[in-house]
Short mmCIF file of C-alpha atoms in Angstrom, two decimals:
data_model
loop_
_atom_site.label_atom_id
_atom_site.label_comp_id
_atom_site.label_asym_id
_atom_site.label_seq_id
_atom_site.Cartn_x
_atom_site.Cartn_y
_atom_site.Cartn_z
CA GLY A 353 60.60 53.78 163.12
CA THR A 354 62.09 54.91 159.80
CA ASP A 355 65.69 55.17 159.26
CA THR A 356 66.03 58.77 158.23
CA LYS A 357 69.44 58.45 156.54
CA LYS A 358 67.67 55.84 153.78
CA ILE A 359 65.13 58.75 153.21
CA THR A 360 66.34 60.40 149.93
CA SER A 361 62.98 62.29 149.04
CA ALA A 362 59.24 62.52 148.98
CA VAL A 363 57.49 61.94 145.81
CA VAL A 364 54.04 62.47 144.08
CA VAL A 365 52.37 60.67 140.94
CA ASP A 366 51.61 63.23 138.51
CA SER A 367 48.47 63.46 136.73
CA ASP A 368 50.54 61.53 133.56
CA GLY A 369 51.63 58.92 135.79
CA ARG A 370 55.02 60.02 136.35
CA ILE A 371 56.84 59.88 139.79
CA LYS A 372 58.29 63.08 140.59
CA GLN A 373 60.00 64.31 143.57
CA VAL A 374 59.35 67.28 145.51
CA PRO A 375 61.89 69.57 147.45
CA THR A 376 62.35 67.47 150.64
CA ARG A 377 64.68 67.76 153.71
CA ILE A 378 64.48 65.95 157.00
CA ILE A 379 64.88 67.94 160.28
CA PHE A 380 64.89 66.86 164.00
CA SER A 381 63.35 68.86 166.84
CA SER A 382 64.96 69.06 169.92
CA VAL A 383 61.73 69.78 171.65
CA SER A 384 59.49 66.63 170.63
CA GLY A 385 62.78 64.49 169.93
CA GLN A 386 61.39 63.20 166.71
CA TYR A 387 62.24 63.86 162.90
CA SER A 388 59.86 65.23 160.19
CA ALA A 389 60.08 65.76 156.50
CA VAL A 390 59.63 69.20 155.33
CA VAL A 391 58.15 69.04 151.84
CA ARG A 392 57.57 72.05 150.07
CA THR A 393 55.20 72.24 147.18
CA LEU A 394 52.71 74.26 145.28
CA THR A 395 49.91 71.67 145.11
CA ASN A 396 48.04 69.49 147.57
CA GLN A 397 48.50 65.82 146.80
CA THR A 398 49.55 62.34 148.52
CA PHE A 399 53.13 62.19 149.16
CA ALA A 400 55.68 59.25 149.78
CA LEU A 401 58.81 59.34 151.16
CA VAL A 402 61.32 57.17 149.24
CA THR A 403 64.67 55.71 149.38
CA HIS A 404 66.40 55.86 145.84
CA LYS A 405 69.91 55.92 146.52
CA VAL A 406 71.83 56.50 143.69
CA GLU A 407 75.53 56.25 142.51
CA PHE A 408 77.17 56.70 139.28
CA PRO A 409 80.22 55.00 138.44
CA ASP A 410 81.69 57.34 136.03
CA VAL A 411 81.72 60.28 138.86
CA ALA A 412 83.46 58.03 141.78
CA ASN A 413 86.72 59.70 141.59
CA ARG A 414 85.34 63.30 140.38
CA TRP A 415 84.88 66.35 142.18
CA SER A 416 81.23 66.59 141.47
CA LYS A 417 80.70 62.96 143.13
CA GLU A 418 78.45 64.18 146.16
CA ALA A 419 76.27 66.69 143.87
CA VAL A 420 75.65 64.39 141.25
CA ASN A 421 74.73 61.49 143.29
CA ASP A 422 72.61 63.51 145.53
CA MET A 423 70.60 64.80 142.78
CA GLY A 424 70.48 61.71 141.19
CA SER A 425 69.14 59.60 144.40
CA ARG A 426 66.49 62.72 144.47
CA MET A 427 65.59 61.91 141.13
CA ILE A 428 66.27 65.56 139.87
CA ILE A 429 68.99 64.55 137.23
CA SER A 430 69.19 61.01 135.48
CA GLY A 431 72.04 59.01 133.86
CA ILE A 432 72.10 57.95 130.49
CA ASN A 433 72.33 53.74 130.34
CA GLY A 434 73.70 53.68 134.09
CA LEU A 435 76.60 56.67 133.60
CA PHE A 436 76.37 60.16 134.00
CA TYR A 437 78.61 61.37 131.62
CA PRO A 438 79.89 64.85 133.72
CA ASP A 439 81.74 66.34 130.85
CA ARG A 440 78.94 66.46 128.45
CA SER A 441 77.24 69.92 127.22
CA ILE A 442 73.86 70.30 128.21
CA THR A 443 71.08 71.78 126.30
CA ARG A 444 68.51 74.47 127.11
CA ALA A 445 65.90 71.63 127.28
CA GLU A 446 67.69 69.45 129.72
CA PHE A 447 68.55 72.55 131.65
CA VAL A 448 64.91 73.82 132.05
CA SER A 449 63.70 70.26 132.83
CA ILE A 450 66.10 69.75 135.52
CA MET A 451 65.13 73.15 137.03
CA VAL A 452 61.53 72.07 136.71
CA ASN A 453 62.39 68.69 138.35
CA ALA A 454 64.47 70.11 141.31
CA LEU A 455 61.63 72.93 142.44
CA GLY A 456 58.79 70.00 141.83
CA LEU A 457 56.93 72.19 140.20
CA PRO A 458 53.44 71.17 138.60
CA ALA A 459 53.02 71.33 134.94
CA LYS A 460 51.52 74.03 133.08
CA ASP A 461 50.12 73.96 129.61
CA ILE A 462 50.68 77.40 127.77
CA ASP A 463 50.37 78.43 124.27
CA THR A 464 53.71 79.78 123.07
CA ASP A 465 55.19 81.03 119.47
CA TYR A 466 58.12 79.18 119.98
CA SER A 467 58.19 76.78 116.79
CA ASP A 468 60.72 74.36 118.33
CA LEU A 469 58.26 73.41 121.11
CA GLU A 470 55.99 70.88 119.50
CA LEU A 471 53.85 68.83 121.30
CA SER A 472 55.44 65.77 120.49
CA ARG A 473 58.76 66.90 121.95
CA TRP A 474 59.73 65.34 125.54
CA PHE A 475 60.92 68.57 126.34
CA THR A 476 58.01 70.78 125.60
CA PRO A 477 56.09 70.18 128.73
CA TYR A 478 59.15 71.40 130.96
CA ALA A 479 59.93 74.18 128.66
CA GLU A 480 56.28 75.68 128.88
CA THR A 481 56.27 74.99 132.54
CA ALA A 482 59.65 76.85 132.85
CA ILE A 483 58.45 79.67 131.09
CA SER A 484 55.12 79.97 132.83
CA TYR A 485 56.92 80.04 136.33
CA GLY A 486 59.24 82.78 134.44
CA LEU A 487 62.28 80.87 134.91
CA ALA A 488 63.00 80.93 131.31
CA GLY A 489 62.30 82.41 128.11
CA GLY A 490 63.05 82.15 124.16
CA ILE A 491 66.51 83.03 122.29
CA SER A 492 64.07 84.88 119.92
CA GLN A 493 60.42 85.74 119.62
CA THR A 494 60.11 82.44 117.56
CA ARG A 495 62.35 79.94 118.96
CA PHE A 496 63.32 78.30 122.86
CA GLY A 497 66.42 76.99 121.37
CA ALA A 498 65.55 73.84 122.91
CA THR A 499 68.55 71.80 121.55
CA ASP A 500 71.34 74.54 121.68
CA ASN A 501 73.98 74.19 124.48
CA VAL A 502 73.41 76.22 127.29
CA ASN A 503 76.70 78.57 128.37
CA ARG A 504 77.57 79.74 131.70
CA GLN A 505 76.01 83.12 131.71
CA GLN A 506 72.46 81.63 130.25
CA ALA A 507 72.45 79.24 133.01
CA MET A 508 73.21 82.04 135.72
CA ASN A 509 70.54 83.88 134.07
CA MET A 510 68.06 81.00 134.34
CA ILE A 511 69.32 80.45 138.02
CA ALA A 512 69.00 84.24 138.96
CA ARG A 513 65.26 83.71 138.02
CA ALA A 514 64.76 80.39 140.00
CA MET A 515 66.49 82.29 143.14
CA GLN A 516 63.61 85.30 142.39
CA PHE A 517 61.18 82.31 142.45
CA THR A 518 62.55 80.62 145.74
CA GLY A 519 63.03 83.91 147.45
CA ILE A 520 66.92 84.22 147.92
CA TYR A 521 67.57 86.71 145.03
CA PRO A 522 70.08 89.34 146.64
CA LYS A 523 69.45 93.03 146.72
CA MET A 524 72.14 94.78 144.97
CA SER A 525 72.79 98.69 143.72
CA ASN A 526 74.35 99.05 140.34
CA SER A 527 77.34 100.02 141.82
CA GLU A 528 77.78 96.58 143.81
CA VAL A 529 76.99 94.81 140.87
CA ASP A 530 80.05 96.84 139.05
CA VAL A 531 82.35 95.80 142.35
CA ILE A 532 81.30 91.88 142.15
CA LEU A 533 81.87 91.23 138.80
CA SER A 534 85.16 93.63 138.75
CA LYS A 535 87.19 90.62 140.70
CA TYR A 536 87.18 88.87 137.35
CA THR A 537 89.32 89.56 134.76
CA ASP A 538 87.10 88.32 131.87
CA SER A 539 83.75 90.28 133.10
CA ASP A 540 83.79 92.38 129.83
CA GLN A 541 83.03 89.30 128.21
CA ILE A 542 79.29 89.10 129.79
CA SER A 543 76.40 90.06 127.46
CA GLU A 544 74.74 93.20 129.24
CA TYR A 545 71.49 91.30 129.45
CA ALA A 546 73.18 88.58 131.77
CA ARG A 547 75.42 91.34 133.96
CA ILE A 548 72.68 91.81 136.87
CA SER A 549 71.84 87.77 136.98
CA VAL A 550 75.59 86.65 136.95
CA ALA A 551 76.25 89.19 139.91
CA ALA A 552 73.52 87.71 141.62
CA CYS A 553 74.45 84.37 141.39
CA LEU A 554 77.65 85.08 142.20
CA LYS A 555 76.96 87.07 145.65
CA SER A 556 74.65 84.60 146.57
CA GLY A 557 77.11 81.45 146.03
CA ALA A 558 74.54 79.56 144.09
CA VAL A 559 77.24 79.42 141.08
CA LYS A 560 80.86 80.27 141.71
CA GLY A 561 83.29 81.47 138.91
CA LYS A 562 85.00 78.96 136.79
CA THR A 563 88.24 79.90 138.43
CA ALA A 564 88.91 82.66 141.51
CA THR A 565 89.43 84.94 138.93
CA THR A 566 87.61 84.15 135.95
CA ILE A 567 83.80 83.54 134.81
CA ASP A 568 84.15 82.20 131.41
CA PRO A 569 80.72 83.18 130.97
CA ARG A 570 80.44 82.29 127.07
CA ALA A 571 81.75 78.70 127.79
CA SER A 572 79.11 75.95 127.73
CA ILE A 573 78.37 74.32 130.98
CA ASN A 574 78.39 70.78 131.62
CA ARG A 575 76.35 68.21 133.32
CA ALA A 576 78.57 67.89 136.43
CA GLU A 577 78.57 71.85 136.78
CA VAL A 578 74.85 71.94 136.48
CA ALA A 579 74.09 69.27 139.14
CA SER A 580 76.61 71.02 141.25
CA ILE A 581 74.57 74.50 140.92
CA ILE A 582 71.39 73.29 141.26
CA ARG A 583 72.16 71.33 144.56
CA ARG A 584 73.53 74.81 145.91
CA LEU A 585 70.48 76.59 144.71
CA LEU A 586 68.40 73.91 146.57
CA GLN A 587 70.21 74.16 149.87
CA LYS A 588 70.49 78.08 150.02
CA SER A 589 66.97 78.21 149.28
CA ASN A 590 66.65 75.75 152.58
CA LEU A 591 64.61 73.34 150.34
CA ILE A 592 66.86 70.31 150.85
#
C-alpha cells in the first residue's frame, strides 16, 4: 500500500538520538508481484522507511542536480541555510562525514594521536569512524587534516578504500594501472601514493576524469563533484 516512488531511504535512530540513513534500494519481484526495501547495514536495529524529498534551488539548472538532490533526499549530504553551494570546496572532515553517512556506518570511538581530532569538534566521531573502517588516514602521524581542503587525488584515494569496503575494488596489474593512467595527459602529476587508487576509481567508473584527457589530481574537489561521486559509488556497489 505504500507509494514506492515517495520512499527516499530507510533510517535508524542512532545511540546519540540522531536520525541516520542506511543504504536502501527498492526492488520489485516479478515472482511475488511485490516491492521490497533492501537495506544494507552492519547492525541490527529498528528501521523505518521515510519520505524526505529535497530540492536545492541553487542546483536547479546545474549538471549535478539529480545527484545532489538524491543525496540530499537520502540525508547523506546537507545544505547550508537551504542552499547547497555546489562550487564550494570541501574539507577532509566534510568528506569523511559524507562517506560515513553514505555507507550508514555505526559510530566507533577510537584512540588516535591526531591533535586536531578533539572531542569537542563535530567531525571527530565521523573521522574516527572512517579511520576505524580503513576509509581514511591522517596527513601525518600527528594530524588528520580535518579542516584542509580535499583535492581530487586525495578524494580518489578514500573512494578506492570505500570500494574495497563495499567489494567493488577492481583487480589490476601494475601494467594495467599504467595503461589506464596513460590516457590522461596530466597523469605525471599524480602522487605516487595515489596512482593505484586513481586508476581503480577510473576503471570502476566511480570517478571520472576532469575531462576526457585530464585528471587534474591536485585541484580541489567541490561539493557537486563529491555528491556525484558518492552517488556513483553507492550505485555501482548496488547499495541504492
